[in-house]
mmCIF file of C-alpha atoms in Angstrom:
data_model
loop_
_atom_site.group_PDB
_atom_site.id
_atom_site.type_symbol
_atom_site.label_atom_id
_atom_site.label_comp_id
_atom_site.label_asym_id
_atom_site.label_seq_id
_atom_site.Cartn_x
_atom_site.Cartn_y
_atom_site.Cartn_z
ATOM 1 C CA UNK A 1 -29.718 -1.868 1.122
ATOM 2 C CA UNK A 2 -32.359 0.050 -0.784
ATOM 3 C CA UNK A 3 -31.257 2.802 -3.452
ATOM 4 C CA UNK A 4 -32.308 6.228 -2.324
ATOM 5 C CA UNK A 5 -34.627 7.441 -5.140
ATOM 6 C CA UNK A 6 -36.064 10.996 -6.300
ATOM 7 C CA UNK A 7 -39.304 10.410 -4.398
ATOM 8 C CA UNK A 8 -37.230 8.981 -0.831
ATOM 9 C CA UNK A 9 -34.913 12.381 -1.258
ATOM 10 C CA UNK A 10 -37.856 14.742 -1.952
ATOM 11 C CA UNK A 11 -39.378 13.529 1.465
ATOM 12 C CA UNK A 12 -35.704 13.470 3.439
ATOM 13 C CA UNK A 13 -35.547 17.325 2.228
ATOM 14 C CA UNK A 14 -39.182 17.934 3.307
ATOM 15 C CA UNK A 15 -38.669 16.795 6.524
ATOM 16 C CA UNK A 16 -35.363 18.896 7.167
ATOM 17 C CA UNK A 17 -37.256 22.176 6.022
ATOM 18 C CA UNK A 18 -39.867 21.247 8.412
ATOM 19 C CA UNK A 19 -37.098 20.359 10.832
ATOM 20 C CA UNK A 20 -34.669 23.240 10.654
ATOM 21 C CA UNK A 21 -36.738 25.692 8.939
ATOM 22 C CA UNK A 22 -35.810 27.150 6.098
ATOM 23 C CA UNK A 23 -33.233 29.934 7.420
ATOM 24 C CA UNK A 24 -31.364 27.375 8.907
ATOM 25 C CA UNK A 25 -31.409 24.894 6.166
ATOM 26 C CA UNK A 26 -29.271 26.913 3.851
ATOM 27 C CA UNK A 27 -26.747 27.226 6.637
ATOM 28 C CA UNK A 28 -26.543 23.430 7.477
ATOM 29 C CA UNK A 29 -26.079 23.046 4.144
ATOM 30 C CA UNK A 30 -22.918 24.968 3.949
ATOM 31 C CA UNK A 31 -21.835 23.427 6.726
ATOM 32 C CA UNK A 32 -22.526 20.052 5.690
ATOM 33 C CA UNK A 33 -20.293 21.191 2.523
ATOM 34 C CA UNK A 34 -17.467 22.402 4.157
ATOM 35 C CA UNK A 35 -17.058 19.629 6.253
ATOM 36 C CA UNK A 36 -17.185 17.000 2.942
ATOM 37 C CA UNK A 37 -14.688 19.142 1.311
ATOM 38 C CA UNK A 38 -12.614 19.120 4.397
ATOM 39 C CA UNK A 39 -12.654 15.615 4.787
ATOM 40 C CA UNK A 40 -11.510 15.026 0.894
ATOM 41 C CA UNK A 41 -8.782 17.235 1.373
ATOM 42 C CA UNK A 42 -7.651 15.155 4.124
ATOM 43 C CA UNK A 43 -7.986 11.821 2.908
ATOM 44 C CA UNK A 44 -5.951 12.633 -0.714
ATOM 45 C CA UNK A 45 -3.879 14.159 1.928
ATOM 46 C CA UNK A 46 -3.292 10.369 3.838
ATOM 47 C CA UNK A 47 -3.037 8.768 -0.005
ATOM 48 C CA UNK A 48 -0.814 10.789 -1.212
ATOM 49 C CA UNK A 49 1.409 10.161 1.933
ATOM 50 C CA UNK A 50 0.334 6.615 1.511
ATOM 51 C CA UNK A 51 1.423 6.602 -2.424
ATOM 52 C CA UNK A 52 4.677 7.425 -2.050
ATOM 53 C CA UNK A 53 7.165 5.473 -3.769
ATOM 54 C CA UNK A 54 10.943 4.523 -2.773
ATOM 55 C CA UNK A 55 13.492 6.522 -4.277
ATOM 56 C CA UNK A 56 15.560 5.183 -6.567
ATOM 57 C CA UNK A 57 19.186 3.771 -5.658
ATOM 58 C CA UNK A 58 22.347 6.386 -6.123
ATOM 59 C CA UNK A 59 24.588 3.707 -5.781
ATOM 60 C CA UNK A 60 27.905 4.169 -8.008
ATOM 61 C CA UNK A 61 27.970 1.943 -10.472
ATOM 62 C CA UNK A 62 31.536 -0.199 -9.259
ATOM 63 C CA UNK A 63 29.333 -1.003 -6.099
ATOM 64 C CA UNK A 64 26.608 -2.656 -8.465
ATOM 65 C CA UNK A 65 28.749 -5.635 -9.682
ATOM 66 C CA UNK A 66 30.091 -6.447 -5.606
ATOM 67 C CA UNK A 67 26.587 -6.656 -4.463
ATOM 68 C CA UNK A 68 25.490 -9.378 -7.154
ATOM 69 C CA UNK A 69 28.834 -11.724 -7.057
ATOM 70 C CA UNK A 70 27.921 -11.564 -3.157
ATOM 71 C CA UNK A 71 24.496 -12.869 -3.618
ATOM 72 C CA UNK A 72 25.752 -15.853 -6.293
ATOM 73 C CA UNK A 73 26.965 -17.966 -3.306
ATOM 74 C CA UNK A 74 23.669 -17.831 -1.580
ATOM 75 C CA UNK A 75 21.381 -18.602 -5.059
ATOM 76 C CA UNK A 76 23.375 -22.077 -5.145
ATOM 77 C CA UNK A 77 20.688 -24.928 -4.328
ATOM 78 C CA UNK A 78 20.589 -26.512 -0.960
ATOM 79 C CA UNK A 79 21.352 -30.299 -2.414
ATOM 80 C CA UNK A 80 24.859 -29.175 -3.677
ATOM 81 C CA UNK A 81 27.622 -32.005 -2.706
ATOM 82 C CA UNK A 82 30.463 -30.714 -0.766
ATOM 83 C CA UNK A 83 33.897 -31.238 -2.258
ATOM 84 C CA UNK A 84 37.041 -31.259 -0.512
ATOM 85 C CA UNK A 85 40.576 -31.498 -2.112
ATOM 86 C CA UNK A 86 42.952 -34.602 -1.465
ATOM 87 C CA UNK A 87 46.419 -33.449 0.057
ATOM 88 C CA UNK A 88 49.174 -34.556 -2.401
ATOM 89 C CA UNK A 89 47.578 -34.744 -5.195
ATOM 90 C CA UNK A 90 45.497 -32.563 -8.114
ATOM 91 C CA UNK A 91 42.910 -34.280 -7.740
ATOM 92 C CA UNK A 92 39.370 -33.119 -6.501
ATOM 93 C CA UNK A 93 36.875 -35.944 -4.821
ATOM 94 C CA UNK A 94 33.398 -35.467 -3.787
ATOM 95 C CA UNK A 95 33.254 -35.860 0.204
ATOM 96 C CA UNK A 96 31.587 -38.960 1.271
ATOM 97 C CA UNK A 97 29.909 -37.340 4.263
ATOM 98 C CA UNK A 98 27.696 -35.404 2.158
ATOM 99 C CA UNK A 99 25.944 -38.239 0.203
ATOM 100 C CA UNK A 100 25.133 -39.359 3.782
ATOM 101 C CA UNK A 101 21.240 -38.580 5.391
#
């Protein structure tokens, strides 16, 4: 797309005042103004509505310190081997059904 230069605007503006004449011209143009500024005022309007951030957690802080020992179980890694307790005894083994595929 071709920039608009000096010489392309003087002739756009020529042909409006030939157009419109030139009591009308001033009005379009404060029109034309109105309706830019209008349409700024609405868009900031949208970004600021769009821009708005989350606010911040109020949680107390005893809450805090629950909410992260609840998520440890579910950080552990998928390939963990299950491990079950022998009855009788002190002794822990690893399960043998979880080494199978």
């Amino acid at each position: 797309m071709p920039n608009i230069g000096p010489a392309e605007l003087l002739v756009v503006l020529l042909v409006a005042l030939v157009v419109f004449g030139p009591r009308k011209l001033p009005e379009l143009g404060k029109s034309l103004g109105n309706g830019l500024r209008e349409f700024r005022r609405s868009t900031q309007g949208l970004r600021d509505d769009l821009n708005i951030t989350a606010p911040a957690p109020t949680a107390p802080a005893a809450v805090a310190p629950a909410a992260s020992v609840a998520a440890a179980p579910a950080a552990q890694p998928a390939a963990a081997h299950a491990v079950t307790a022998t009855p009788g005894t002190d002794r822990v083994a690893p399960d043998s059904s979880a080494h199978r595929a």
